[in-house]
XYZ file of C-alpha atoms in Angstrom:
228
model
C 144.159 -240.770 51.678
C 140.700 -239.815 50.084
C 140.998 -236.616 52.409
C 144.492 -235.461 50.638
C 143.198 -235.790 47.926
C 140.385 -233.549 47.956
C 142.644 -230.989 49.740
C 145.214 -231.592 46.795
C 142.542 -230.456 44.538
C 140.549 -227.935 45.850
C 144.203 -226.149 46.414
C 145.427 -227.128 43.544
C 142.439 -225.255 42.074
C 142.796 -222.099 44.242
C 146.179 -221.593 43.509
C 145.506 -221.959 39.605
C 142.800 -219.514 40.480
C 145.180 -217.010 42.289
C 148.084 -217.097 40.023
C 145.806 -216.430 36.747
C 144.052 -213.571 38.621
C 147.124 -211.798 39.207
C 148.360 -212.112 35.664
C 150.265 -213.767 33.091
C 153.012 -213.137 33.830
C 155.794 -215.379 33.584
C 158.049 -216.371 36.404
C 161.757 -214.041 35.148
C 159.144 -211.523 34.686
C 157.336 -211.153 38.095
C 157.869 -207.706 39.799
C 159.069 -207.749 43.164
C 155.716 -207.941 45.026
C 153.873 -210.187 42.372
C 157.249 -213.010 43.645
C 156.551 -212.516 47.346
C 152.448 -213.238 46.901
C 153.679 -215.920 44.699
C 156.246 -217.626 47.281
C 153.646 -217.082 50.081
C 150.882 -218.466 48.479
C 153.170 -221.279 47.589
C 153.993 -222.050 50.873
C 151.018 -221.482 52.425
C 149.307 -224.258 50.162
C 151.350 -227.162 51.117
C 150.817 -226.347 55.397
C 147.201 -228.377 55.110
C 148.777 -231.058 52.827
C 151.436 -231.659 55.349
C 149.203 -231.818 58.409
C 145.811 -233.117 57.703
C 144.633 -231.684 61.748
C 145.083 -228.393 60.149
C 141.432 -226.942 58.575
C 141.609 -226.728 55.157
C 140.226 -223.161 55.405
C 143.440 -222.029 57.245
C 145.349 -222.396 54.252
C 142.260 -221.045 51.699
C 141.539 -217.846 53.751
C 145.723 -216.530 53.990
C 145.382 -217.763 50.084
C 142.118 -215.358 48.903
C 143.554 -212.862 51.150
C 147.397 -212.510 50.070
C 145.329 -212.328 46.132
C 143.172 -209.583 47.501
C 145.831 -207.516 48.738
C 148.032 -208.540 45.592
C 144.858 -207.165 43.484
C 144.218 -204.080 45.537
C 148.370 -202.983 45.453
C 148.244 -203.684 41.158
C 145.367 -201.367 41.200
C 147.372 -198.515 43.666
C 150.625 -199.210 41.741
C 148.622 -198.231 38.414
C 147.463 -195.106 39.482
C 150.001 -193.979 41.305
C 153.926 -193.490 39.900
C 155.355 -192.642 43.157
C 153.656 -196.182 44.688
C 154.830 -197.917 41.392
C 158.289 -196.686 42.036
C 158.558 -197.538 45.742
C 157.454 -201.109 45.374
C 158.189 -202.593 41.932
C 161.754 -199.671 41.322
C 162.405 -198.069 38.450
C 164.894 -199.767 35.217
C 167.749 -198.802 35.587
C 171.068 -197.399 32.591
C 173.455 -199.183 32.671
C 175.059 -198.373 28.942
C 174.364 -194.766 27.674
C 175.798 -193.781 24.448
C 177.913 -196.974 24.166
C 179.704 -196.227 27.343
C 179.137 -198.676 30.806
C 177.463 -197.071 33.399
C 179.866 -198.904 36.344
C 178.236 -196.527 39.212
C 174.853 -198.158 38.183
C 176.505 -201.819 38.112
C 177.534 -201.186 41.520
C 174.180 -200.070 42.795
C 172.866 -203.058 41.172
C 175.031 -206.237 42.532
C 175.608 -206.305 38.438
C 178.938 -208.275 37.510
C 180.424 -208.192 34.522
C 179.582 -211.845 33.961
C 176.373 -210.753 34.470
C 176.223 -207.811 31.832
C 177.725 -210.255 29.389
C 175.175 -213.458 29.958
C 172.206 -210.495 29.797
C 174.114 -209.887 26.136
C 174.791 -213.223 25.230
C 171.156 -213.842 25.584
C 170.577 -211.240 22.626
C 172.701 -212.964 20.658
C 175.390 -210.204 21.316
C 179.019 -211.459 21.786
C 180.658 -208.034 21.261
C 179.957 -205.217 23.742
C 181.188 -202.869 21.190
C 177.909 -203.161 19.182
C 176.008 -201.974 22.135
C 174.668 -198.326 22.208
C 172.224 -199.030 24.812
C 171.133 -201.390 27.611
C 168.716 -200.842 30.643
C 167.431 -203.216 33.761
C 164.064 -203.457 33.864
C 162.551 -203.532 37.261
C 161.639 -207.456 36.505
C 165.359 -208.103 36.187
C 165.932 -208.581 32.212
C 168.276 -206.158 30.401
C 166.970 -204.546 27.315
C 169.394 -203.853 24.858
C 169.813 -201.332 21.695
C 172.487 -201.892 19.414
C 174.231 -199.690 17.411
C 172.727 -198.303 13.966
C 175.633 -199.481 12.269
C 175.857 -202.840 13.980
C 172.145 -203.766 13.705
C 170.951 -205.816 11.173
C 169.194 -203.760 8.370
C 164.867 -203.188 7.883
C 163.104 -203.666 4.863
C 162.468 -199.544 5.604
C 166.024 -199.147 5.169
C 166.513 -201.165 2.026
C 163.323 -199.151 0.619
C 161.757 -202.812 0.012
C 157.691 -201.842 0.441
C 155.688 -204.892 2.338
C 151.806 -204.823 3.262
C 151.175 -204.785 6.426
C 149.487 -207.539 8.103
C 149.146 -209.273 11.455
C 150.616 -212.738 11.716
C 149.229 -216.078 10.881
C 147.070 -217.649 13.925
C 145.798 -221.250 14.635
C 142.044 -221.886 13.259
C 141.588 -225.676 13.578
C 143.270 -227.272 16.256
C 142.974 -231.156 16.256
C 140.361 -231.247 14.747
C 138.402 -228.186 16.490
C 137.246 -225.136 14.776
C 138.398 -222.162 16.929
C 135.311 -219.793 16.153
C 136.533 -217.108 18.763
C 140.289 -216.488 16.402
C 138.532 -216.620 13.145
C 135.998 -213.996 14.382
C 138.919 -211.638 15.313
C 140.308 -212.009 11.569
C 137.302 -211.056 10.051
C 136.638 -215.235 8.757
C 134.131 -218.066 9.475
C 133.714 -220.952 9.386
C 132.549 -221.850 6.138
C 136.544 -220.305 5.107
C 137.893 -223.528 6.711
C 135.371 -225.608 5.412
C 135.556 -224.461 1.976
C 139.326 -224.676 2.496
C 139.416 -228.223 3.592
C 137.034 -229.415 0.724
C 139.620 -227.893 -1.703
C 142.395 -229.323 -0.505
C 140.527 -232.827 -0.121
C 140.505 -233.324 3.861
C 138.458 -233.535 6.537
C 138.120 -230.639 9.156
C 138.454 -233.758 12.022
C 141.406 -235.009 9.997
C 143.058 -231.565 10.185
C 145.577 -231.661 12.876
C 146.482 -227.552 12.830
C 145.642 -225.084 10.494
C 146.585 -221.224 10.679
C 145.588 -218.608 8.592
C 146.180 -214.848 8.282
C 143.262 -212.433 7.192
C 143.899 -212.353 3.776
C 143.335 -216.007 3.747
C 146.731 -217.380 3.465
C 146.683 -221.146 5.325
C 148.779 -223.354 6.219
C 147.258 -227.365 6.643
C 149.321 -229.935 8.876
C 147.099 -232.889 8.134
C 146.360 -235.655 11.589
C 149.332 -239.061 10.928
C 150.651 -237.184 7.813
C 154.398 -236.166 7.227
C 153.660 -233.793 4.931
C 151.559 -230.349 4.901
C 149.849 -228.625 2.311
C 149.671 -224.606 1.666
């Protein structure tokens, strides 16, 4: 039993290993080779869990060596479009200037129910609103909707905004996250200072975000209520 279980985790471990050095990508978003290393390695794992007579290094050297190849193909398919096209495709148009592209649907095994979940999924219901819509080579369907069918931009309505990125997590149970208040330009005498105005404890702060103006946003540890 004690065996299994050091096989469970040194694989377990390898396979976290693999699957982060490959990317982060997630699962609906694999490209076609990135699925097949993924499957493999999969499979592959589980052969000295099943079968304790098989050396655990059978299953670890396949493993390191599917990631290598997986590695050296990202690095070919980078730097070379005609690679890049053989092994991960190219997206494919299936709605040009509002019009369905049913040559392309063909080519692609793409039903209507298909077209129409893709939409659905976008929260379109009409296929009227769409002006454009191509497969990606990872599967999903992009979509553009018409001008006049899309939902208006502060640009259009002329309504002037500053420009800022988004608020991000600081404190997190209790933890100052030095590395995200670095990137925004803050320290950590900010959330200090912060937390002494608002009467709190930086271990009694549950999550805190901020932007880099110094907007925050307090969620308090056992509290129901947050303070801004």
């Amino acid at each position: 039993m004690s065996i299994i279980l050091i096989r469970s985790v040194i694989l377990y471990i390898l396979v976290v290993f693999s699957v982060r050095l490959m990317g982060k990508r997630q699962l609906g978003e694999l490209q076609p080779s990135e699925l097949v290393i993924t499957i493999l390695v999969s499979n592959i794992a589980t052969l000295p869990l099943e079968d304790t007579d098989i050396p655990i290094i059978v299953g670890v050297t396949p493993i390191l060596s599917l990631v290598c190849y997986e590695v050296i193909m990202s690095w070919i398919i980078l730097h070379s479009p005609y690679m890049r096209k053989i092994v991960s495709g190219s997206p494919k148009i299936i709605i040009s200037n509002g019009k369905i592209n049913r040559s392309v649907l063909r080519e692609l095994r793409f039903s209507v129910d298909d077209l129409m979940t893709a939409l659905r999924g976008r929260d379109i219901f009409d296929i009227s609103e769409v002006q454009f819509a191509i497969v990606e080579t990872t599967g999903s369907v992009s979509i553009m909707k018409k001008q006049d069918k899309d939902v208006p931009t502060r640009d259009d309505l002329n309504i002037k905004t500053e420009r800022i990125d988004p608020p991000q997590a600081v404190v997190s149970d209790g933890d100052i996250i030095h590395s995200t208040l670095k990137s925004m330009g803050l320290n950590e005498q900010f959330v200090k200072n912060t937390a002494q105005k608002e009467k709190i404890k930086v271990s009694d702060i549950f999550i805190m975000t901020s932007d880099c103006n110094g907007n925050y946003f307090i969620a308090p540890k056992g509290d129901s209520h947050d303070k801004n």
